[in-house]
Amino acid sequence: MKHSNISLIISREYITRVRKKSFIILTILLPIMIAAIIVLPVLLVMKSESHQHANVLVVDDTDIFLNSFEETDNTSFSYASGDIGQLKRDAFDNEKYDCVFHILNNSEGLKSNLYYRDNLPSNLQSNLESQMNEIFFDRILQDSLHISPTKFEEMQKLTKVVVTTVQVDDSGKERENIAEMNEVIGMLCGFFIYFVIIIFASQVLRGVLEEKTNRIVEVLISSVKPIELLIGKIVGIALVGITQFLIWVLLTVGLVSVVGLAAPDLMSSSEVAEMAMSEASEAPDLASSTSIFQEINNYFPISFTEIILCFFFFFVVGYLIYATLYAATGSVVDSESDSQQYTMPVTIPLILSIILIPTISTNPNGPLAFWFSLIPLTSPIIMMVRLPAGVPMWQLLTSMGVAILFLLFCIWFAAKIYRVGILMYGKKNSWKEILKWLKKA
């Protein structure tokens, strides 16, 4: 096997694909479009809300909420009493008020109506509801229970219960852990590695079919061996995938940095800010972290570096396993529609892995998670789902070793089939005939 031939094929596959318009669009424009779809609506809403001021006329039939609502930068309150119909007409006809908030005197409970004519600020209804709940609750504390709101807050602090989850590893080392975060990170890693594998492995299948149907492979086989062509195609497309992945990472980091500089308060709405402050007060170690990588290292059983290295390993090995099997499938058939019956047995483990992701993420160390993380056709996804929650080193190394051994088998298997099938045209090959190819020298 000549390494020069393989390098030429790799170079051809790589350069041909990165020059395609589809590669440029998918690699560069897609992350920008996704970021625009996510960020632009938020920016527009924030901008519109910052300029939208609501003057609210409060008509309180209960007299409980008179002069009690707190004004904000976007909301001001005025109070009046009288006939609600006349008050609404005066408010809207004179365009003095944007909304009329009528609190009904109802024995069945607090009921109210918020009248508006043109536009209703997005957070006005929730703001009114939260303030009414707080005011009414304070009124009950004082009138019925004779407890001041300040005293009640002190009692809440004294009776507040906080449960911190601490994971203990085999060596006895303790680490604070957030199970929900582990589930989310594991599911994201599993879904992402699934899509990456299926996209680039399918490119190998289409590439083999394209060369076979165009009879280009006959010219190539006259100069190189089938195994050299197979390896060159698989590695070339793998490098395209790695290039695309690295560009996505750089673009994502760049976009996040630009958005952070251009709109530092993008995620600092009142609710988000209050949540962040409360979490920071309850978790001083997390709040004092100087980088997100330190936070990951503090709250995950394995380091961020280990997650990245394992992700890269299972991405590469998972892609190579499925790419070799898809390449073998492409050499057997003459059209992509005919390939379904051959790719289905290979694709079923991938589909099964996706179905099992929610179950595995909630119980990452159960028997189902353990066995599926050892099966080579499911381990690239399932092991990444388990990893954020912590996996014993022997299980991780065993999974990697089994995956490498299975990859070597897949290369041998695909080379046998590819060598014969790539030059066969116009014939639907049965499984029995394919097994005969494996017996040939």
Tab-separated table of C-alpha atoms in Angstrom:
chain	number	residue	atom	x	y	z
A	1	MET	CA	0.000	0.000	0.000
A	2	LYS	CA	1.531	3.297	-1.116
A	3	HIS	CA	1.171	6.160	1.292
A	4	SER	CA	1.648	8.642	-1.557
A	5	ASN	CA	-1.483	7.328	-3.301
A	6	ILE	CA	-3.514	7.574	-0.101
A	7	SER	CA	-2.300	11.122	0.560
A	8	LEU	CA	-3.229	12.139	-2.995
A	9	ILE	CA	-6.746	10.705	-2.569
A	10	ILE	CA	-7.107	12.399	0.817
A	11	SER	CA	-5.999	15.703	-0.691
A	12	ARG	CA	-8.408	15.295	-3.610
A	13	GLU	CA	-11.364	14.486	-1.376
A	14	TYR	CA	-10.571	17.327	1.015
A	15	ILE	CA	-9.965	20.067	-1.556
A	16	THR	CA	-12.922	19.045	-3.715
A	17	ARG	CA	-15.362	19.195	-0.816
A	18	VAL	CA	-14.137	22.356	0.916
A	19	ARG	CA	-14.408	24.233	-2.387
A	20	LYS	CA	-18.079	23.365	-2.807
A	21	LYS	CA	-20.612	26.127	-2.230
A	22	SER	CA	-22.581	23.832	0.054
A	23	PHE	CA	-19.565	23.503	2.363
A	24	ILE	CA	-19.082	27.269	2.528
A	25	ILE	CA	-22.791	27.876	3.171
A	26	LEU	CA	-23.090	25.155	5.808
A	27	THR	CA	-19.826	26.033	7.536
A	28	ILE	CA	-19.911	29.811	7.606
A	29	LEU	CA	-23.450	31.015	7.006
A	30	LEU	CA	-25.295	28.392	9.062
A	31	PRO	CA	-23.822	29.374	12.471
A	32	ILE	CA	-24.361	33.044	11.638
A	33	MET	CA	-27.959	32.383	10.598
A	34	ILE	CA	-28.646	30.346	13.743
A	35	ALA	CA	-27.089	33.049	15.915
A	36	ALA	CA	-29.138	35.699	14.103
A	37	ILE	CA	-32.351	33.726	14.562
A	38	ILE	CA	-31.648	33.391	18.287
A	39	VAL	CA	-30.132	36.786	19.072
A	40	LEU	CA	-31.958	39.232	16.796
A	41	PRO	CA	-35.473	38.621	18.166
A	42	VAL	CA	-34.147	39.041	21.708
A	43	LEU	CA	-32.398	42.279	20.777
A	44	LEU	CA	-35.505	43.595	19.016
A	45	VAL	CA	-37.713	42.747	21.976
A	46	MET	CA	-35.281	44.374	24.398
A	47	LYS	CA	-35.048	47.469	22.234
A	48	SER	CA	-38.800	47.748	21.818
A	49	GLU	CA	-39.400	47.220	25.530
A	50	SER	CA	-36.782	49.794	26.465
A	51	HIS	CA	-38.691	52.442	24.494
A	52	GLN	CA	-42.163	51.228	25.454
A	53	HIS	CA	-43.578	53.007	28.479
A	54	ALA	CA	-47.001	52.106	29.852
A	55	ASN	CA	-49.176	54.546	31.799
A	56	VAL	CA	-51.625	52.437	33.787
A	57	LEU	CA	-54.796	53.759	35.403
A	58	VAL	CA	-55.700	51.592	38.420
A	59	VAL	CA	-59.367	51.382	39.408
A	60	ASP	CA	-59.495	49.458	42.684
A	61	ASP	CA	-62.954	48.509	43.948
A	62	THR	CA	-61.425	46.726	46.976
A	63	ASP	CA	-59.287	49.647	48.209
A	64	ILE	CA	-56.576	47.088	49.051
A	65	PHE	CA	-54.147	48.117	46.335
A	66	LEU	CA	-54.485	51.907	46.378
A	67	ASN	CA	-51.094	53.592	46.007
A	68	SER	CA	-49.401	50.203	46.479
A	69	PHE	CA	-47.990	49.321	43.055
A	70	GLU	CA	-44.285	49.997	42.570
A	71	GLU	CA	-43.394	51.938	39.440
A	72	THR	CA	-40.586	50.818	37.131
A	73	ASP	CA	-38.658	52.457	34.315
A	74	ASN	CA	-41.287	51.230	31.848
A	75	THR	CA	-44.452	51.456	33.956
A	76	SER	CA	-46.150	54.253	35.875
A	77	PHE	CA	-49.405	54.046	37.859
A	78	SER	CA	-52.245	56.449	38.529
A	79	TYR	CA	-55.331	55.784	40.635
A	80	ALA	CA	-58.984	56.723	40.217
A	81	SER	CA	-62.438	55.619	41.323
A	82	GLY	CA	-65.875	55.810	39.761
A	83	ASP	CA	-67.770	54.253	36.882
A	84	ILE	CA	-65.406	51.916	35.032
A	85	GLY	CA	-67.085	52.527	31.685
A	86	GLN	CA	-66.666	56.278	31.860
A	87	LEU	CA	-63.112	55.958	33.158
A	88	LYS	CA	-62.165	53.696	30.233
A	89	ARG	CA	-63.649	56.099	27.684
A	90	ASP	CA	-61.852	59.077	29.180
A	91	ALA	CA	-58.555	57.197	29.425
A	92	PHE	CA	-58.498	55.934	25.834
A	93	ASP	CA	-60.194	58.896	24.119
A	94	ASN	CA	-57.796	61.397	25.635
A	95	GLU	CA	-54.855	58.985	25.066
A	96	LYS	CA	-53.660	59.825	28.559
A	97	TYR	CA	-53.361	56.186	29.641
A	98	ASP	CA	-52.247	53.079	27.775
A	99	CYS	CA	-54.042	50.614	30.028
A	100	VAL	CA	-56.856	50.585	32.563
A	101	PHE	CA	-56.456	48.033	35.343
A	102	HIS	CA	-59.778	47.282	37.049
A	103	ILE	CA	-59.630	45.271	40.295
A	104	LEU	CA	-63.047	43.806	41.044
A	105	ASN	CA	-64.605	43.531	44.486
A	106	ASN	CA	-65.515	39.842	44.326
A	107	SER	CA	-66.294	37.601	47.291
A	108	GLU	CA	-64.990	34.542	45.425
A	109	GLY	CA	-61.465	35.875	45.247
A	110	LEU	CA	-59.397	38.554	43.590
A	111	LYS	CA	-60.402	39.104	39.982
A	112	SER	CA	-59.257	41.881	37.714
A	113	ASN	CA	-59.384	43.026	34.111
A	114	LEU	CA	-56.601	44.732	32.186
A	115	TYR	CA	-58.000	46.868	29.370
A	116	TYR	CA	-55.811	48.188	26.556
A	117	ARG	CA	-56.353	49.542	23.069
A	118	ASP	CA	-53.184	49.320	20.992
A	119	ASN	CA	-50.241	47.396	22.391
A	120	LEU	CA	-49.791	45.622	25.700
A	121	PRO	CA	-46.209	45.533	27.075
A	122	SER	CA	-45.005	41.953	27.175
A	123	ASN	CA	-44.225	41.790	30.901
A	124	LEU	CA	-46.958	44.087	32.236
A	125	GLN	CA	-49.450	41.327	33.021
A	126	SER	CA	-46.912	39.209	34.917
A	127	ASN	CA	-45.661	42.316	36.745
A	128	LEU	CA	-49.179	43.195	37.921
A	129	GLU	CA	-49.900	39.611	38.981
A	130	SER	CA	-46.703	39.280	41.001
A	131	GLN	CA	-47.191	42.637	42.719
A	132	MET	CA	-50.837	41.852	43.533
A	133	ASN	CA	-49.880	38.488	45.023
A	134	GLU	CA	-47.218	40.076	47.193
A	135	ILE	CA	-49.423	42.983	48.345
A	136	PHE	CA	-52.386	40.730	49.097
A	137	PHE	CA	-50.212	38.214	50.961
A	138	ASP	CA	-48.699	40.980	53.102
A	139	ARG	CA	-52.210	42.222	53.851
A	140	ILE	CA	-53.296	38.764	55.050
A	141	LEU	CA	-50.144	38.454	57.207
A	142	GLN	CA	-50.869	41.729	58.928
A	143	ASP	CA	-54.671	41.591	59.272
A	144	SER	CA	-55.255	37.884	59.926
A	145	LEU	CA	-51.999	36.568	61.392
A	146	HIS	CA	-50.653	39.839	62.822
A	147	ILE	CA	-47.218	39.216	61.349
A	148	SER	CA	-45.306	42.005	59.632
A	149	PRO	CA	-43.786	41.274	56.176
A	150	THR	CA	-40.308	42.000	57.545
A	151	LYS	CA	-40.780	39.449	60.324
A	152	PHE	CA	-42.062	36.897	57.831
A	153	GLU	CA	-38.962	37.324	55.635
A	154	GLU	CA	-36.756	36.724	58.672
A	155	MET	CA	-38.712	33.562	59.457
A	156	GLN	CA	-38.311	32.369	55.859
A	157	LYS	CA	-34.543	32.769	56.051
A	158	LEU	CA	-34.394	30.857	59.337
A	159	THR	CA	-36.469	27.960	57.984
A	160	LYS	CA	-34.934	27.783	54.512
A	161	VAL	CA	-33.624	24.300	53.627
A	162	VAL	CA	-30.694	23.858	51.236
A	163	VAL	CA	-29.600	20.412	50.009
A	164	THR	CA	-26.204	20.188	48.341
A	165	THR	CA	-25.462	17.084	46.265
A	166	VAL	CA	-21.940	15.770	46.838
A	167	GLN	CA	-20.559	12.920	44.733
A	168	VAL	CA	-17.935	10.612	46.266
A	169	ASP	CA	-15.637	8.747	43.850
A	170	ASP	CA	-13.857	5.423	44.394
A	171	SER	CA	-10.866	7.130	46.008
A	172	GLY	CA	-13.084	8.915	48.536
A	173	LYS	CA	-12.718	12.345	46.914
A	174	GLU	CA	-15.799	14.509	47.296
A	175	ARG	CA	-17.124	16.969	44.745
A	176	GLU	CA	-20.271	19.076	44.605
A	177	ASN	CA	-22.359	17.923	41.693
A	178	ILE	CA	-25.480	19.132	39.891
A	179	ALA	CA	-27.340	16.127	38.475
A	180	GLU	CA	-29.602	18.228	36.231
A	181	MET	CA	-26.605	19.918	34.631
A	182	ASN	CA	-24.966	16.546	34.040
A	183	GLU	CA	-28.104	15.345	32.254
A	184	VAL	CA	-28.294	18.399	30.017
A	185	ILE	CA	-24.607	18.339	29.060
A	186	GLY	CA	-24.718	14.586	28.435
A	187	MET	CA	-27.801	14.830	26.235
A	188	LEU	CA	-26.290	17.696	24.226
A	189	CYS	CA	-23.063	15.757	23.662
A	190	GLY	CA	-25.007	12.641	22.638
A	191	PHE	CA	-27.254	14.449	20.166
A	192	PHE	CA	-24.379	16.432	18.687
A	193	ILE	CA	-22.148	13.419	18.117
A	194	TYR	CA	-25.101	11.579	16.533
A	195	PHE	CA	-25.718	14.317	13.983
A	196	VAL	CA	-22.014	14.686	13.185
A	197	ILE	CA	-21.596	10.937	12.610
A	198	ILE	CA	-24.719	10.537	10.489
A	199	ILE	CA	-23.979	13.622	8.346
A	200	PHE	CA	-20.370	12.803	7.458
A	201	ALA	CA	-20.862	9.037	7.177
A	202	SER	CA	-23.681	9.714	4.719
A	203	GLN	CA	-21.285	11.885	2.720
A	204	VAL	CA	-19.002	8.867	2.350
A	205	LEU	CA	-21.925	6.789	1.062
A	206	ARG	CA	-22.935	9.452	-1.463
A	207	GLY	CA	-19.318	9.953	-2.533
A	208	VAL	CA	-18.842	6.244	-3.263
A	209	LEU	CA	-22.155	6.067	-5.135
A	210	GLU	CA	-21.317	9.158	-7.188
A	211	GLU	CA	-17.970	7.776	-8.328
A	212	LYS	CA	-19.501	4.388	-9.053
A	213	THR	CA	-22.469	5.651	-11.102
A	214	ASN	CA	-20.260	8.093	-13.064
A	215	ARG	CA	-17.730	5.304	-13.744
A	216	ILE	CA	-14.969	7.529	-12.357
A	217	VAL	CA	-13.961	4.709	-10.063
A	218	GLU	CA	-12.845	2.612	-13.050
A	219	VAL	CA	-10.223	5.225	-13.878
A	220	LEU	CA	-9.149	5.539	-10.258
A	221	ILE	CA	-8.863	1.779	-9.719
A	222	SER	CA	-6.471	1.550	-12.675
A	223	SER	CA	-4.004	3.702	-10.734
A	224	VAL	CA	-4.638	2.853	-7.087
A	225	LYS	CA	-5.785	-0.131	-5.078
A	226	PRO	CA	-9.399	-0.277	-3.856
A	227	ILE	CA	-8.276	-0.257	-0.208
A	228	GLU	CA	-6.211	2.883	-0.859
A	229	LEU	CA	-9.216	4.565	-2.447
A	230	LEU	CA	-11.425	3.530	0.466
A	231	ILE	CA	-9.036	4.792	3.148
A	232	GLY	CA	-8.314	8.010	1.275
A	233	LYS	CA	-12.012	8.811	0.862
A	234	ILE	CA	-12.872	8.104	4.498
A	235	VAL	CA	-9.929	10.083	5.920
A	236	GLY	CA	-10.440	12.951	3.483
A	237	ILE	CA	-14.072	13.405	4.476
A	238	ALA	CA	-13.085	13.048	8.139
A	239	LEU	CA	-10.674	15.974	7.741
A	240	VAL	CA	-13.478	17.983	6.130
A	241	GLY	CA	-15.641	17.252	9.160
A	242	ILE	CA	-12.871	18.239	11.597
A	243	THR	CA	-12.262	21.458	9.641
A	244	GLN	CA	-15.955	22.269	9.713
A	245	PHE	CA	-16.146	21.532	13.438
A	246	LEU	CA	-13.161	23.775	14.241
A	247	ILE	CA	-14.602	26.629	12.172
A	248	TRP	CA	-17.933	26.240	13.986
A	249	VAL	CA	-16.131	26.448	17.338
A	250	LEU	CA	-14.184	29.566	16.290
A	251	LEU	CA	-17.291	31.224	14.847
A	252	THR	CA	-19.306	30.414	17.958
A	253	VAL	CA	-16.652	31.852	20.266
A	254	GLY	CA	-16.325	34.901	18.038
A	255	LEU	CA	-20.070	35.505	17.845
A	256	VAL	CA	-20.478	35.099	21.598
A	257	SER	CA	-17.628	37.559	22.190
A	258	VAL	CA	-19.066	40.097	19.737
A	259	VAL	CA	-22.555	39.825	21.228
A	260	GLY	CA	-21.097	40.115	24.730
A	261	LEU	CA	-19.267	43.319	23.789
A	262	ALA	CA	-22.122	44.814	21.780
A	263	ALA	CA	-24.897	43.907	24.231
A	264	PRO	CA	-23.468	43.039	27.655
A	265	ASP	CA	-26.928	43.193	29.195
A	266	LEU	CA	-28.459	40.829	26.639
A	267	MET	CA	-29.226	38.210	29.266
A	268	SER	CA	-29.607	40.599	32.190
A	269	SER	CA	-33.357	40.863	32.346
A	270	SER	CA	-34.727	41.401	35.823
A	271	GLU	CA	-35.710	37.770	36.320
A	272	VAL	CA	-32.415	36.407	35.006
A	273	ALA	CA	-30.428	38.869	37.079
A	274	GLU	CA	-32.329	38.018	40.248
A	275	MET	CA	-31.852	34.306	39.585
A	276	ALA	CA	-28.131	34.750	39.006
A	277	MET	CA	-27.765	36.801	42.181
A	278	SER	CA	-29.649	34.272	44.269
A	279	GLU	CA	-27.616	31.394	42.870
A	280	ALA	CA	-24.415	33.329	43.447
A	281	SER	CA	-25.314	33.951	47.073
A	282	GLU	CA	-26.053	30.277	47.633
A	283	ALA	CA	-22.979	29.022	45.762
A	284	PRO	CA	-20.054	31.336	46.536
A	285	ASP	CA	-17.503	28.950	45.078
A	286	LEU	CA	-19.268	29.017	41.714
A	287	ALA	CA	-19.714	32.772	41.777
A	288	SER	CA	-16.067	33.367	42.557
A	289	SER	CA	-14.864	31.297	39.609
A	290	THR	CA	-12.946	33.359	37.112
A	291	SER	CA	-13.715	31.265	34.028
A	292	ILE	CA	-16.355	28.944	32.733
A	293	PHE	CA	-13.739	26.204	32.407
A	294	GLN	CA	-13.043	26.409	36.136
A	295	GLU	CA	-16.769	26.153	36.812
A	296	ILE	CA	-16.959	23.027	34.657
A	297	ASN	CA	-13.959	21.539	36.442
A	298	ASN	CA	-15.536	22.368	39.821
A	299	TYR	CA	-18.920	20.833	39.130
A	300	PHE	CA	-18.184	17.874	36.841
A	301	PRO	CA	-16.621	14.606	38.037
A	302	ILE	CA	-14.121	14.794	35.172
A	303	SER	CA	-12.196	17.780	33.869
A	304	PHE	CA	-13.165	19.846	30.846
A	305	THR	CA	-10.025	18.612	29.069
A	306	GLU	CA	-11.094	14.993	29.540
A	307	ILE	CA	-14.548	15.748	28.143
A	308	ILE	CA	-13.034	17.359	25.028
A	309	LEU	CA	-10.523	14.526	24.507
A	310	CYS	CA	-13.169	11.825	24.949
A	311	PHE	CA	-15.543	13.688	22.649
A	312	PHE	CA	-12.853	13.894	19.971
A	313	PHE	CA	-12.001	10.194	20.369
A	314	PHE	CA	-15.574	8.940	20.143
A	315	PHE	CA	-16.334	11.352	17.299
A	316	VAL	CA	-13.383	10.067	15.253
A	317	VAL	CA	-13.864	6.376	16.068
A	318	GLY	CA	-17.644	6.549	15.711
A	319	TYR	CA	-17.334	8.308	12.368
A	320	LEU	CA	-14.735	5.828	11.084
A	321	ILE	CA	-16.883	2.829	12.078
A	322	TYR	CA	-20.003	4.115	10.354
A	323	ALA	CA	-18.090	5.607	7.419
A	324	THR	CA	-16.449	2.267	6.584
A	325	LEU	CA	-19.785	0.445	6.807
A	326	TYR	CA	-21.516	3.118	4.696
A	327	ALA	CA	-18.692	2.965	2.158
A	328	ALA	CA	-19.157	-0.794	1.888
A	329	THR	CA	-22.875	-0.234	1.381
A	330	GLY	CA	-22.224	2.333	-1.343
A	331	SER	CA	-20.047	-0.146	-3.248
A	332	VAL	CA	-22.779	-2.808	-3.220
A	333	VAL	CA	-25.638	-0.742	-4.703
A	334	ASP	CA	-26.094	1.471	-7.744
A	335	SER	CA	-28.386	4.142	-6.268
A	336	GLU	CA	-28.996	5.789	-2.930
A	337	SER	CA	-32.563	4.470	-2.795
A	338	ASP	CA	-31.291	0.878	-3.047
A	339	SER	CA	-28.896	1.463	-0.148
A	340	GLN	CA	-31.700	1.701	2.437
A	341	GLN	CA	-32.005	-2.061	2.934
A	342	TYR	CA	-28.274	-2.345	3.609
A	343	THR	CA	-27.836	0.745	5.773
A	344	MET	CA	-30.883	0.008	7.932
A	345	PRO	CA	-29.173	-2.700	10.079
A	346	VAL	CA	-26.302	-0.256	10.656
A	347	THR	CA	-28.536	2.750	11.327
A	348	ILE	CA	-30.800	0.972	13.847
A	349	PRO	CA	-28.172	1.135	16.659
A	350	LEU	CA	-27.827	4.885	16.054
A	351	ILE	CA	-31.593	5.381	16.226
A	352	LEU	CA	-31.758	3.205	19.333
A	353	SER	CA	-29.050	5.324	20.952
A	354	ILE	CA	-31.046	8.495	20.335
A	355	ILE	CA	-34.180	6.898	21.794
A	356	LEU	CA	-32.255	5.822	24.904
A	357	ILE	CA	-30.578	9.191	25.557
A	358	PRO	CA	-33.280	10.491	27.985
A	359	THR	CA	-33.283	7.186	29.895
A	360	ILE	CA	-29.483	6.950	30.043
A	361	SER	CA	-29.091	10.575	31.138
A	362	THR	CA	-31.326	10.030	34.184
A	363	ASN	CA	-29.504	6.828	35.190
A	364	PRO	CA	-25.996	7.058	33.674
A	365	ASN	CA	-24.519	4.275	35.807
A	366	GLY	CA	-27.303	1.718	35.460
A	367	PRO	CA	-26.916	-1.660	33.722
A	368	LEU	CA	-28.591	-0.412	30.517
A	369	ALA	CA	-26.159	2.511	30.279
A	370	PHE	CA	-23.192	0.254	31.072
A	371	TRP	CA	-23.831	-2.351	28.377
A	372	PHE	CA	-24.807	0.090	25.642
A	373	SER	CA	-21.655	2.110	26.348
A	374	LEU	CA	-19.598	-1.003	25.555
A	375	ILE	CA	-21.331	-1.931	22.279
A	376	PRO	CA	-19.221	-0.241	19.550
A	377	LEU	CA	-22.196	0.815	17.405
A	378	THR	CA	-23.822	2.643	20.341
A	379	SER	CA	-20.854	3.523	22.597
A	380	PRO	CA	-19.870	6.797	20.820
A	381	ILE	CA	-23.234	8.314	21.783
A	382	ILE	CA	-24.057	6.529	25.033
A	383	MET	CA	-20.603	6.973	26.569
A	384	MET	CA	-20.722	10.718	25.882
A	385	VAL	CA	-24.130	10.862	27.592
A	386	ARG	CA	-22.690	9.092	30.653
A	387	LEU	CA	-19.403	10.988	30.787
A	388	PRO	CA	-20.464	14.254	32.533
A	389	ALA	CA	-21.888	12.244	35.457
A	390	GLY	CA	-18.619	10.348	35.907
A	391	VAL	CA	-17.556	6.995	34.468
A	392	PRO	CA	-15.076	4.598	36.108
A	393	MET	CA	-11.784	4.655	34.239
A	394	TRP	CA	-11.838	0.924	33.532
A	395	GLN	CA	-15.234	1.230	31.847
A	396	LEU	CA	-14.052	4.174	29.728
A	397	LEU	CA	-10.862	2.382	28.645
A	398	THR	CA	-12.768	-0.842	27.954
A	399	SER	CA	-15.251	1.022	25.787
A	400	MET	CA	-12.428	2.681	23.860
A	401	GLY	CA	-10.568	-0.597	23.400
A	402	VAL	CA	-13.645	-2.477	22.163
A	403	ALA	CA	-14.446	0.395	19.777
A	404	ILE	CA	-10.909	0.304	18.297
A	405	LEU	CA	-11.016	-3.481	17.837
A	406	PHE	CA	-14.429	-3.233	16.166
A	407	LEU	CA	-13.118	-0.459	13.917
A	408	LEU	CA	-10.301	-2.737	12.714
A	409	PHE	CA	-12.888	-5.426	11.974
A	410	CYS	CA	-15.031	-2.901	10.062
A	411	ILE	CA	-12.026	-1.844	7.953
A	412	TRP	CA	-11.316	-5.468	7.072
A	413	PHE	CA	-14.999	-6.118	6.378
A	414	ALA	CA	-15.478	-2.986	4.258
A	415	ALA	CA	-12.252	-3.561	2.293
A	416	LYS	CA	-13.362	-7.069	1.295
A	417	ILE	CA	-16.757	-5.881	0.083
A	418	TYR	CA	-15.498	-2.634	-1.464
A	419	ARG	CA	-12.851	-4.433	-3.517
A	420	VAL	CA	-15.452	-6.551	-5.315
A	421	GLY	CA	-18.589	-4.420	-5.213
A	422	ILE	CA	-17.139	-1.155	-6.491
A	423	LEU	CA	-16.800	-2.556	-10.033
A	424	MET	CA	-20.158	-4.372	-10.201
A	425	TYR	CA	-22.966	-2.573	-12.046
A	426	GLY	CA	-26.604	-3.217	-12.805
A	427	LYS	CA	-27.052	-6.078	-10.388
A	428	LYS	CA	-28.840	-6.248	-7.039
A	429	ASN	CA	-26.542	-8.213	-4.797
A	430	SER	CA	-28.045	-10.468	-2.147
A	431	TRP	CA	-26.706	-10.956	1.351
A	432	LYS	CA	-25.681	-14.474	0.373
A	433	GLU	CA	-23.535	-13.207	-2.467
A	434	ILE	CA	-21.967	-10.534	-0.273
A	435	LEU	CA	-20.942	-13.214	2.219
A	436	LYS	CA	-19.184	-15.028	-0.646
A	437	TRP	CA	-17.092	-11.917	-1.279
A	438	LEU	CA	-15.790	-12.077	2.289
A	439	LYS	CA	-14.407	-15.563	1.654
A	440	LYS	CA	-12.390	-14.459	-1.342
A	441	ALA	CA	-8.727	-13.761	-0.851
